XYZ file of C-alpha atoms in Angstrom:
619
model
C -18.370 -10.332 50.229
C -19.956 -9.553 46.511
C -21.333 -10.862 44.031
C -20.093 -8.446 41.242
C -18.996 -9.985 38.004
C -16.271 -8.133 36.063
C -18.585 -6.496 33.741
C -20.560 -5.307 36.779
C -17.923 -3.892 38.623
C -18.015 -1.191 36.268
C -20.599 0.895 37.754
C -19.683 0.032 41.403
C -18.647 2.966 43.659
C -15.571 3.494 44.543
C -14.404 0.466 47.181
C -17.242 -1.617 47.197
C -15.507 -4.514 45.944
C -12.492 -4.654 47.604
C -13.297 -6.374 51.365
C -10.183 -7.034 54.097
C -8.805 -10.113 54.501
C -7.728 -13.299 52.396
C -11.179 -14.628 52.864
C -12.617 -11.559 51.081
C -9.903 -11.053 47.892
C -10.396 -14.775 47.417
C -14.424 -13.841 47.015
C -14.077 -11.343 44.922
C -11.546 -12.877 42.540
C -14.165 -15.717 41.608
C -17.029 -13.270 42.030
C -19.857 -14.500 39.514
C -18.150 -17.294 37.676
C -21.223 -19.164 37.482
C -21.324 -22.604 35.987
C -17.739 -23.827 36.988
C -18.616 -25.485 40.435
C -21.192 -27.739 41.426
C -24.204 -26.254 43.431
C -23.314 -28.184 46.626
C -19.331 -28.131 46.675
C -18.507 -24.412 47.219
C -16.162 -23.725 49.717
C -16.544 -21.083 52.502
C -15.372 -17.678 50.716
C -16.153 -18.686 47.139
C -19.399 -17.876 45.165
C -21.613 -21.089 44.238
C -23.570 -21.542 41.214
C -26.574 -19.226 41.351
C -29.723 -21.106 40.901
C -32.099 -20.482 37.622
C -34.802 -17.784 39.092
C -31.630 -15.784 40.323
C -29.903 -15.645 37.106
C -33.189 -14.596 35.902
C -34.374 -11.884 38.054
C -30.603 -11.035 39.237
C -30.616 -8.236 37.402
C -31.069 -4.093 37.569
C -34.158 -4.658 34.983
C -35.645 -7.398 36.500
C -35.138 -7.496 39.792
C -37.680 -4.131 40.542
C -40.348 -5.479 38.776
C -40.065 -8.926 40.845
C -40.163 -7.014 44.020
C -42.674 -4.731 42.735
C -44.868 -7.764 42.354
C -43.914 -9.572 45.739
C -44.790 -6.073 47.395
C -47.924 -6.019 45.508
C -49.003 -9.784 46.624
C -47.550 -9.529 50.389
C -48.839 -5.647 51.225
C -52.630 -5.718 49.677
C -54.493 -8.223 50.945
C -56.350 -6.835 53.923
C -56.108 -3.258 52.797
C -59.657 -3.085 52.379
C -61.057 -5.969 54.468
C -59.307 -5.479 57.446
C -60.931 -3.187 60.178
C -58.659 -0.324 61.796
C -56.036 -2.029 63.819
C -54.410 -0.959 67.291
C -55.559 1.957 68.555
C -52.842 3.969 67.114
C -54.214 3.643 63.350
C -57.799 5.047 64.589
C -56.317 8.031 66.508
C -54.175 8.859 63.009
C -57.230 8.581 60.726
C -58.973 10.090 63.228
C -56.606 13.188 63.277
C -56.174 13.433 59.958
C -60.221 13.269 59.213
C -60.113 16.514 61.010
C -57.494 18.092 59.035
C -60.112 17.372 56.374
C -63.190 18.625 57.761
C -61.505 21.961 59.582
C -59.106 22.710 56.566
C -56.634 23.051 59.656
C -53.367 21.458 58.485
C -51.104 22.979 60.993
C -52.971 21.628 64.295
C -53.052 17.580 65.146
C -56.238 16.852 67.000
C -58.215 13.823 68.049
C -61.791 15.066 68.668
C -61.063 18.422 71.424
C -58.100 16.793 72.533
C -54.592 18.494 71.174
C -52.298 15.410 69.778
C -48.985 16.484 70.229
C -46.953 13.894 69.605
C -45.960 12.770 66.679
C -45.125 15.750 63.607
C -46.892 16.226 60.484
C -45.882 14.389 57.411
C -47.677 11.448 57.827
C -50.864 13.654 57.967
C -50.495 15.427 55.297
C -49.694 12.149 53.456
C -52.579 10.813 54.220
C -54.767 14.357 53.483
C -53.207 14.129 50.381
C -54.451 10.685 49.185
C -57.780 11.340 50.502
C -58.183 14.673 48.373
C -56.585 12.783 45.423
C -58.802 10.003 45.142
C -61.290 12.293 45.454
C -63.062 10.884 49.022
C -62.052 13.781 51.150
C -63.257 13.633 54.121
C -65.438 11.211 53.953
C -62.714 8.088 52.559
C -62.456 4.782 53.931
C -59.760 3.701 55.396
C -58.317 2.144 53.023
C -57.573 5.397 51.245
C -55.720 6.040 54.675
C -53.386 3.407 54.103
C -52.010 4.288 51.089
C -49.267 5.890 51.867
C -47.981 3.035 54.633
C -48.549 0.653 51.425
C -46.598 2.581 49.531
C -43.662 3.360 51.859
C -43.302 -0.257 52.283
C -43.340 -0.748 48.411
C -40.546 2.365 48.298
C -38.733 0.450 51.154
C -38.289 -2.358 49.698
C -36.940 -0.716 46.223
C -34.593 1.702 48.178
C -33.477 -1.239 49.893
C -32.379 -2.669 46.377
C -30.642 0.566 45.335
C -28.989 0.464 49.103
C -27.540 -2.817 48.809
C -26.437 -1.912 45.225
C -23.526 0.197 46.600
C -22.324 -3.325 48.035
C -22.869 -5.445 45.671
C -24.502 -7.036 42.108
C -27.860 -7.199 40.985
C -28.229 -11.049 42.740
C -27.300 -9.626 45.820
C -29.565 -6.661 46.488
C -32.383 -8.608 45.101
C -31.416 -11.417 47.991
C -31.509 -8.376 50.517
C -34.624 -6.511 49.726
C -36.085 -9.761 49.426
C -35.487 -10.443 52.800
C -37.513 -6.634 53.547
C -40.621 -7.320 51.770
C -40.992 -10.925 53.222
C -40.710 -9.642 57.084
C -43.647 -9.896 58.874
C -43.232 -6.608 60.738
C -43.088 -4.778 57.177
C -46.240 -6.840 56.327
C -47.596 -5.645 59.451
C -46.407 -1.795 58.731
C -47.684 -1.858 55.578
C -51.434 -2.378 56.633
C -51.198 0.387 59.267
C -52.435 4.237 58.559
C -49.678 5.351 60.649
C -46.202 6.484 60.644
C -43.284 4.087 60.845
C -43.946 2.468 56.949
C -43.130 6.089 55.654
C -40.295 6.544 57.887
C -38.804 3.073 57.200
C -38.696 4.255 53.517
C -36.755 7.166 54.175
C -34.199 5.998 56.514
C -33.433 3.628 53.943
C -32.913 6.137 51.302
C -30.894 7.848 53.759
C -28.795 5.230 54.084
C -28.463 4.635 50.828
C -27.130 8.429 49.948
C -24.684 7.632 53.009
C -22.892 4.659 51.598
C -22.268 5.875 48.633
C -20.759 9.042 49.877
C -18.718 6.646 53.023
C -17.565 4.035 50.025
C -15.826 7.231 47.662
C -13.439 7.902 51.157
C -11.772 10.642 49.227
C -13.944 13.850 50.787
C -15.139 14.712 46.977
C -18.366 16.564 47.977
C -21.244 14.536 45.978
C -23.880 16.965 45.603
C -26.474 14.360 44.271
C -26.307 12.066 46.905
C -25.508 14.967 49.609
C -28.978 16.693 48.472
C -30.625 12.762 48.585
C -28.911 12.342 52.312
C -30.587 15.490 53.734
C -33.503 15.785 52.169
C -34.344 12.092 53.267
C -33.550 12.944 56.529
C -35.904 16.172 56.656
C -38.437 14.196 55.487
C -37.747 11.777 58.346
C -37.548 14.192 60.616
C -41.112 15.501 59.730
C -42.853 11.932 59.785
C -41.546 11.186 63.080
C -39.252 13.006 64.683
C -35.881 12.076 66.134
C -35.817 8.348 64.837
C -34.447 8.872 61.450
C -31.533 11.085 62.787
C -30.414 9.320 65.303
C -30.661 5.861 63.371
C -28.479 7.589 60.230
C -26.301 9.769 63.097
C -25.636 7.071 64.658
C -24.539 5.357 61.567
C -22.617 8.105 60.614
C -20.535 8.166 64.501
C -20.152 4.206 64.032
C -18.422 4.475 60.572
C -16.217 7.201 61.357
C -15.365 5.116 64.466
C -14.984 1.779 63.325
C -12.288 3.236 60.245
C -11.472 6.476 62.819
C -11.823 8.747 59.862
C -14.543 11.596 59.602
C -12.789 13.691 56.373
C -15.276 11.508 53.876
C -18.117 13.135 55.335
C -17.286 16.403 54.103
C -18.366 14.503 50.643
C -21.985 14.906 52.227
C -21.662 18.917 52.009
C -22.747 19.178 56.008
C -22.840 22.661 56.202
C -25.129 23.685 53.058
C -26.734 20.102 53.401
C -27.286 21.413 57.212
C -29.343 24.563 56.197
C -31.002 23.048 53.160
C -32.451 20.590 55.838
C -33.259 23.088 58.128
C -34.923 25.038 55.298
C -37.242 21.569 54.838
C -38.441 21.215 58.779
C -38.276 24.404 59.827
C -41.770 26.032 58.390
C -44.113 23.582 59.772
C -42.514 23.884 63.023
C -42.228 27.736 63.530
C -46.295 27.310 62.586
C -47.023 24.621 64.983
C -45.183 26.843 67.947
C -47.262 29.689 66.802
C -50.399 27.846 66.796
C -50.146 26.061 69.968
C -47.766 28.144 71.826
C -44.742 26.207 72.363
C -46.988 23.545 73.515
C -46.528 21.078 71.157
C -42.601 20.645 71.673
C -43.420 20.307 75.460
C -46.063 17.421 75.177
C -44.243 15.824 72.426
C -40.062 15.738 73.765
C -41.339 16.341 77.323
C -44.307 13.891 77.991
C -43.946 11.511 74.926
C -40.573 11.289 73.579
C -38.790 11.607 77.273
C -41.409 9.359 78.797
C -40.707 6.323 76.299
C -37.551 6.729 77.612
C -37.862 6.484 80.805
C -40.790 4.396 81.510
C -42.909 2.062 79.734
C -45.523 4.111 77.694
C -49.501 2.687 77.852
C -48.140 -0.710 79.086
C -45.423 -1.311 76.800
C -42.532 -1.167 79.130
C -40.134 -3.783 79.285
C -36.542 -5.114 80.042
C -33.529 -5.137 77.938
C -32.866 -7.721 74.930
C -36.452 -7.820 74.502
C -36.088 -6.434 71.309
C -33.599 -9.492 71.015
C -35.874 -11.589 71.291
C -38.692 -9.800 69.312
C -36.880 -9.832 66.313
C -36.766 -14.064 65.640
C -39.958 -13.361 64.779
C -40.889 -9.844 63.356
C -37.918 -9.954 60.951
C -38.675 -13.200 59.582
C -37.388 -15.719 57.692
C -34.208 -13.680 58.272
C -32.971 -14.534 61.696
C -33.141 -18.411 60.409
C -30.591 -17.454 57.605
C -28.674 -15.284 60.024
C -27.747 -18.211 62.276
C -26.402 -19.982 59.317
C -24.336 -16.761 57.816
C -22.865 -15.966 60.769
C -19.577 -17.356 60.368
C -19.068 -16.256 56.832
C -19.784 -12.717 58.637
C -17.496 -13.216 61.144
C -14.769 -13.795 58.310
C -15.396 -10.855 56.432
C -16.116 -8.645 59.653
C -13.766 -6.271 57.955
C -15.117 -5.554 54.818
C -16.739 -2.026 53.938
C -20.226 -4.191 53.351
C -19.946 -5.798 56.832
C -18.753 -2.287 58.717
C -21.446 -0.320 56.815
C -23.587 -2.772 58.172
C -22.609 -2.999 61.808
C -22.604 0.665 62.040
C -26.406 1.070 60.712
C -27.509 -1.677 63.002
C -25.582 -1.908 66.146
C -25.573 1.211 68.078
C -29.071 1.989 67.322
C -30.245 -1.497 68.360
C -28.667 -0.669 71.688
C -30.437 2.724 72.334
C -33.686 0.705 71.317
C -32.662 -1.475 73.933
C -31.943 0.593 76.200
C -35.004 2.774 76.044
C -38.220 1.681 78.073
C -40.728 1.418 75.785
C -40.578 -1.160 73.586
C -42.724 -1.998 70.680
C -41.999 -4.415 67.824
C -41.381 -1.874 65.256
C -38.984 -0.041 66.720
C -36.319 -1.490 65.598
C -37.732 -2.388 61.600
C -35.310 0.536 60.252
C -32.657 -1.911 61.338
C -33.800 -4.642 59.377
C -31.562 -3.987 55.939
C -28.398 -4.210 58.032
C -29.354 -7.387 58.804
C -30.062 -8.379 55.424
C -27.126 -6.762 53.908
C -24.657 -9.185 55.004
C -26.957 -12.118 55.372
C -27.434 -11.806 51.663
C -23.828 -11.451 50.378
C -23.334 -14.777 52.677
C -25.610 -16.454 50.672
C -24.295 -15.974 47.265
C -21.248 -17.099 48.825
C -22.419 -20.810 49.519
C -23.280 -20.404 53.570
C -25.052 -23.166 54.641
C -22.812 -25.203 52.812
C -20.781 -26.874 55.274
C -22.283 -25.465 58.139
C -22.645 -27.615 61.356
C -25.277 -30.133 61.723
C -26.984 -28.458 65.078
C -27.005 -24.824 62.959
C -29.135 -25.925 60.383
C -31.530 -27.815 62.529
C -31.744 -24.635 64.715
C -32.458 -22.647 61.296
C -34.769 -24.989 60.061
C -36.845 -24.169 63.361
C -36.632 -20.853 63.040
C -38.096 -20.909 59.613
C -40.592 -23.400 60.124
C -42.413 -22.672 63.812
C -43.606 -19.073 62.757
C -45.679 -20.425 59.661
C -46.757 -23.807 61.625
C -47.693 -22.203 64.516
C -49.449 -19.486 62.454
C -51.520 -22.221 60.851
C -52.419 -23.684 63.990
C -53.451 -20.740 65.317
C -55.697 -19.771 61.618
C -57.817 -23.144 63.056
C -57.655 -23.230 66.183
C -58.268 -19.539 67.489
C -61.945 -18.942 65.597
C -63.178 -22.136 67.842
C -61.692 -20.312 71.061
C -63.926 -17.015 69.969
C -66.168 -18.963 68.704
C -66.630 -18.637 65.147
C -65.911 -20.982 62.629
C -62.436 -20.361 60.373
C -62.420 -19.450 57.205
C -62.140 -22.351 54.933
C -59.963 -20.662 52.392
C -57.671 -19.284 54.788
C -57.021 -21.835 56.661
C -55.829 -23.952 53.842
C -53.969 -21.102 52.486
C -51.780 -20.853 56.076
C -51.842 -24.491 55.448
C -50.144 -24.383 52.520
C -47.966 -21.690 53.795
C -46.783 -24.304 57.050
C -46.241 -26.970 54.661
C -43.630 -24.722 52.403
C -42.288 -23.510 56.009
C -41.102 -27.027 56.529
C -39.973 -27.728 52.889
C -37.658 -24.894 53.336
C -36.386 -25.771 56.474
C -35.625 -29.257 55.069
C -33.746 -27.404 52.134
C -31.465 -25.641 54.892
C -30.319 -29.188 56.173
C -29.228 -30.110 52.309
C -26.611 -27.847 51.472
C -26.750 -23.947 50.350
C -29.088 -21.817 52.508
C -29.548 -19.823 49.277
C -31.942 -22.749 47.700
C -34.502 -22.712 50.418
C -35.170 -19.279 49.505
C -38.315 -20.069 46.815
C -40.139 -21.921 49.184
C -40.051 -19.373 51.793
C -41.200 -17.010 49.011
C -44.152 -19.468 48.509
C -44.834 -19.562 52.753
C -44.576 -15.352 53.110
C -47.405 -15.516 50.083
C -49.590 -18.256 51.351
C -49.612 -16.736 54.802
C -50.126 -13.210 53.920
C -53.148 -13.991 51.497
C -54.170 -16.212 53.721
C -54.110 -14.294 56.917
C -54.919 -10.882 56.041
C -57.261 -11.805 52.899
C -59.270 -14.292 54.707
C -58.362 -15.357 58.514
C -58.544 -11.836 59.655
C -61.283 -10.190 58.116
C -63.586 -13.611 59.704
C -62.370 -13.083 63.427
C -65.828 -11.512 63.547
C -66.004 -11.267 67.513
C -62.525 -9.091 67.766
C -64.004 -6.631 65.440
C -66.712 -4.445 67.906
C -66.343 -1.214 66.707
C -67.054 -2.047 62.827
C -70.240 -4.073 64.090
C -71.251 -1.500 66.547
C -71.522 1.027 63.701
C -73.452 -1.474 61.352
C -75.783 -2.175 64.549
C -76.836 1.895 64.804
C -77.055 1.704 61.163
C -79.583 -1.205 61.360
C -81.629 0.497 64.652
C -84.741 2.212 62.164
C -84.183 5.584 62.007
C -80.928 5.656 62.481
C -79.422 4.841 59.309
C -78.659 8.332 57.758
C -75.753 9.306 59.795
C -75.835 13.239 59.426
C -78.816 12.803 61.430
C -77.820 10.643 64.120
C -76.310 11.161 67.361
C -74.380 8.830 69.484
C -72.420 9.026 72.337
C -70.566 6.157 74.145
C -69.873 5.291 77.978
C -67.599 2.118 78.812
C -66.266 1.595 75.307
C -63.724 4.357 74.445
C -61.571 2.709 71.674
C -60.470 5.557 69.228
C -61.461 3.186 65.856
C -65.231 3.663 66.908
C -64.821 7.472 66.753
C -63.267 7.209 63.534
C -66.269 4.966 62.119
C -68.793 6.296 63.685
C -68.084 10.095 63.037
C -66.096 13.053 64.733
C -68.839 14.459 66.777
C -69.165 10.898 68.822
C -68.479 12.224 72.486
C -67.366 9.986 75.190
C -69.413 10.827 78.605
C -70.361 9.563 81.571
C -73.037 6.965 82.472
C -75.378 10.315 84.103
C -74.323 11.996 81.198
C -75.424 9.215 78.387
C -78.773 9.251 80.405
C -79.578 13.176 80.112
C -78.735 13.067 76.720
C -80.904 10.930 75.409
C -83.711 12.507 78.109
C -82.756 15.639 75.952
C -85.076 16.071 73.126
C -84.978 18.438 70.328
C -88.300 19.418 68.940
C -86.527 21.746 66.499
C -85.736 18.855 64.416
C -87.680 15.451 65.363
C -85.576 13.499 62.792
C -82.688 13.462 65.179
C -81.959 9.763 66.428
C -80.163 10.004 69.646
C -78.179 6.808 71.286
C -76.434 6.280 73.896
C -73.330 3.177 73.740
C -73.240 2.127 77.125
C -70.649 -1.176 78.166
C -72.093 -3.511 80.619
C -69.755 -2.421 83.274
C -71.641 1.248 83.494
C -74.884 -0.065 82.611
C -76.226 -0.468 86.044
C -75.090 3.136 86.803
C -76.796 4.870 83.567
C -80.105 2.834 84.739
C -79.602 4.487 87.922
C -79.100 7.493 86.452
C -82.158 7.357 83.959
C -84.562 6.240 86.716
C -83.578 9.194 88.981
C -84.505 11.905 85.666
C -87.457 9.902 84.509
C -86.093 8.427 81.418
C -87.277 5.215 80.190
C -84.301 4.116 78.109
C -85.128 0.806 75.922
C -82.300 -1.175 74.646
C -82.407 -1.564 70.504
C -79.155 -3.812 69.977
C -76.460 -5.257 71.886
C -72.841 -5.399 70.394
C -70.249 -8.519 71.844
C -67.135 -9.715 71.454
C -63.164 -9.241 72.457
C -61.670 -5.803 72.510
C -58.084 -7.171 71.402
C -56.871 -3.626 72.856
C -56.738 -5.221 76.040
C -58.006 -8.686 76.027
C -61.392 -7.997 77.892
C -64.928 -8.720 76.581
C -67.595 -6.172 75.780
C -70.794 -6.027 75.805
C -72.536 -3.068 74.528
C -76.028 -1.741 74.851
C -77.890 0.742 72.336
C -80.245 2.586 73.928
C -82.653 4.938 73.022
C -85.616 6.944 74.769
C -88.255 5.041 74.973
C -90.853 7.906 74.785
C -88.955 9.121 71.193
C -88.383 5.241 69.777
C -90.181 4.591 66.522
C -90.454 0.912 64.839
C -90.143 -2.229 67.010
C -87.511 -3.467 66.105
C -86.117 -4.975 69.249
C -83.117 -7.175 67.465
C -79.974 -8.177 69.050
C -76.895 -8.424 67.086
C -75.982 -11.709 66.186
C -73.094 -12.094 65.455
C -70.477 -13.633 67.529
């Protein structure tokens, strides 16, 4: 399975080109010959007729700079409009904020609380782009993002140089395209957190590997041996165990599935070994220093053991749910799956299809196997998914493919954009708020090219329905995280709880105001509202705002308290004396949960200025 022409095949490594079986020799004998077959009459095994925008960006020029631009259009929108998402983003800004304002880069904390689990890299990534854009401590969080933004973008290139070992120019272009159109990279791509980063260097990682598995000869590659490990440090530093057990398991599977291990001795193990060690090993001698040993106890005992064996924060659940995750985090891919899988099947032997099966199978049964499950898990598996999807394509599947396997396909690809638009008008009424205009009728759009490919699939070549899923991954992205999102108003508290103590008068200069919140804990209002934002108790929220300081009477003290402890802080402020006098109130739908809010700002009474009384609005 390639798509190599003979001038190509020049700068292929070693056995790239040469799958097992009939099927395969027949594929690469007519690899390329373009214009000698009609687009619809190519027989399993033989390469059809490429269409015009993949003779025209199927090559090692063009090809980056098309998936530099998809990258752009599918990863930006949102960056800046989009409030912090999950509670995992806050608690990494958060952490890294502190970095900032301590000059502490060896300890992870969120507020006084240690935060052991996860190590470094991705802090110090995102220290680094604060400094450099010259924020510091005080940057947005968009500035945050920027280096999940741009380990998607690397993803997706690596991915091309990855599937370059395989096969031509066409090819890896089909399977990185499949990588930046996912929604779970999407997704990744928008979050200041971990796995974007990591994604990007298991796929170099992998890359290094199949060039040194497809030489076979032992030949120590120094190059791609210094590429391997150093990938895998860096890994290894952004999150852990992940990226050597996805690549070591790779490396078991091939060795395996051909039951040789000599070619691995072209990876230099031994000096690669130590170089790695010499990579990981200074941060973590400083972190056991710092914290006493502590850190490797809450972070394999409590959080990398406990994922395992129970479901972490809710997020437990059975087996093959990652199965069933992936029809819709990795698409439009599992639509053009169904309809490669017998081409697969055929070439099951090839060095492209083993490669493949080794990178995705064993780990997608640990993922399986482990407790907690989350969607992106399993995105460093996504390429070796791709991989042979793609070289499927060029080869004509879909072609003569059964009748009931392109209708399934077709519904694959169309129900995630149609029910996405549905949802872009539907769910503002249900939180009641009116949708965007724009974006629905971008999502619109993006349904209605959903369905034009799917009605491609049931014509003939899979490989022509791929523009118009372009055209839906654009149209939903824009639409979704440009506009949709950013107008869901009521799911957004913490962002309009801050702008509410900013309006209260006062209150607006925040190195003078003090808050502190009972009831509403989520770790994206610390990282808005400031560090020093303590959590208490109702009694607690009530004696400090009974607490004056006369030392400073421009202090503007108040107290966040959730309707479900309000009756308990009145309780408490009747029994000191304090006369606490609501200023705002903040509702909606914390989406970390499902439950509604509603949020009081109080103040003392006896140290209130103004009169303004207002209530927030907005819905």
């Amino acid at each position: 399975m390639s798509d190599k022409t003979d001038n190509e095949s020049a700068d292929a490594p070693e056995g790239a080109t040469q799958p097992a079986g009939t099927a395969g020799e027949a594929s690469t004998a007519n690899t390329g010959k373009t214009g000698n077959r009609t687009t619809g009459a190519s027989a399993p095994g033989q390469t059809m007729r490429k269409p015009i925008w993949l003779k025209v960006f199927g090559h090692d020029i063009t090809a980056p700079f098309l998936l530099l631009f998809l990258s752009l259009v599918l990863f930006v929108p949102g960056q800046w409009t989009v409030p912090p998402l999950d509670r995992d983003e806050p608690r990494f800004t958060q952490a890294t904020k502190q970095m900032l304002e301590t000059d502490d880069y060896i300890d992870i904390r969120f507020q006084d609380q240690a935060r052991h689990k996860k190590p470094v890299g991705i802090y110090w990534l995102q220290a680094g782009a604060a400094k450099l854009t010259g924020y510091g401590a005080d940057a947005p969080l968009w500035v945050y993002r920027l280096p999940s933004v741009i380990g998607a973008i690397i993803s997706v290139l690596a991915t091309f140089w990855m599937a370059r070992a395989f096969m031509g120019p066409a090819g890896a272009l089909l399977v990185s395209g499949f990588v930046v159109l996912a929604i779970i990279v999407g997704v990744e791509a928008r979050l200041a957190k971990t796995d974007a980063m990591l994604f990007a260097a298991i796929v170099i990682a992998q890359g290094a590997l199949a060039r040194i598995w497809l030489k076979e000869n032992g030949t120590r590659q120094w190059g791609m041996g210094l590429l391997f490990w150093t990938a895998l440090a860096a890994s290894v530093l952004i999150k852990g165990p992940v990226g050597p057990m996805v690549v070591g398991l790779t490396v078991v599977g091939l060795m395996v599935l051909r039951r040789k291990v000599a070619w691995f001795k072209a990876a230099s193990p031994l000096i690669g070994f130590v170089w790695f060690l010499l990579l990981v090993s200074p941060w973590f001698v400083a972190i056991w220093i710092a914290t006493d040993g502590t850190f490797f106890t809450e972070a394999i005992g409590k959080d990398l053991l406990g994922k395992v064996g129970q479901g972490q924060e809710g997020h437990g659940a059975p087996p093959l749910t990652h199965l069933g995750a992936m029809f819709g985090v990795f698409w439009p891919l599992p639509a053009f799956f169904l309809i490669a899988l017998p081409l697969i099947w055929r070439e099951r032997k090839s060095p492209l299809v083993v490669f493949a099966l080794a990178w995705f199978v064993p780990s997608w049964i640990v993922f399986e196997l482990v407790s907690t499950k989350l969607p992106h898990y399993t995105m460093p598996l996504l390429p070796a998914l791709a991989l042979p999807v793609a070289a499927a394509l060029m080869e004509g599947a879909g072609t003569q493919s059964r009748a009931w396997i392109r209708w399934t396909a077709g519904i694959l690809l169309a129900v995630p954009a149609v029910g996405l638009a549905v949802a872009a008008f539907v769910g503002p009424f249900v939180l009641g708020v009116w949708p965007s205009p724009p974006g629905a009728v971008l999502v619109a759009l993006g349904a209605v090219c959903a369905i034009a490919a799917a009605s491609r699939l049931l014509r003939g070549p899979a490989l022509y329905a791929f523009p118009a899923v372009i055209l839906t991954a654009i149209f939903v992205a824009v639409g979704v995280w440009g506009f949709v999102g950013p107008a869901l108003t009521p799911i957004w508290v913490s962002p309009r709880l801050v702008a509410a103590l900013d309006d209260i008068p006062g209150c607006h200069d925040r190195t003078t105001r003090q808050v502190v919140t009972s009831g509403f804990h989520e770790p994206s209002f610390i990282f808005l509202e400031g560090t020093e934002t303590r959590i208490i108790s109702p009694k607690g929220a009530a004696e400090f705002l009974a607490h004056s300081d006369s030392s400073n009477p421009e202090i503007c003290r108040v107290a966040a308290i959730e309707s479900r402890e309000e009756q308990p802080f009145l309780n408490a402020a009747k029994e000191i004396g304090l006369v606490p006098e609501v200023r705002k109130r903040v509702d909606g739908l914390n989406i970390n949960g499902g439950d509604d809010v509603d949020i009081a700002l109080y103040q003392n009474a006896n140290s209130v200025t103004g009169t303004d009384n207002g209530n927030d609005e907005q819905q």
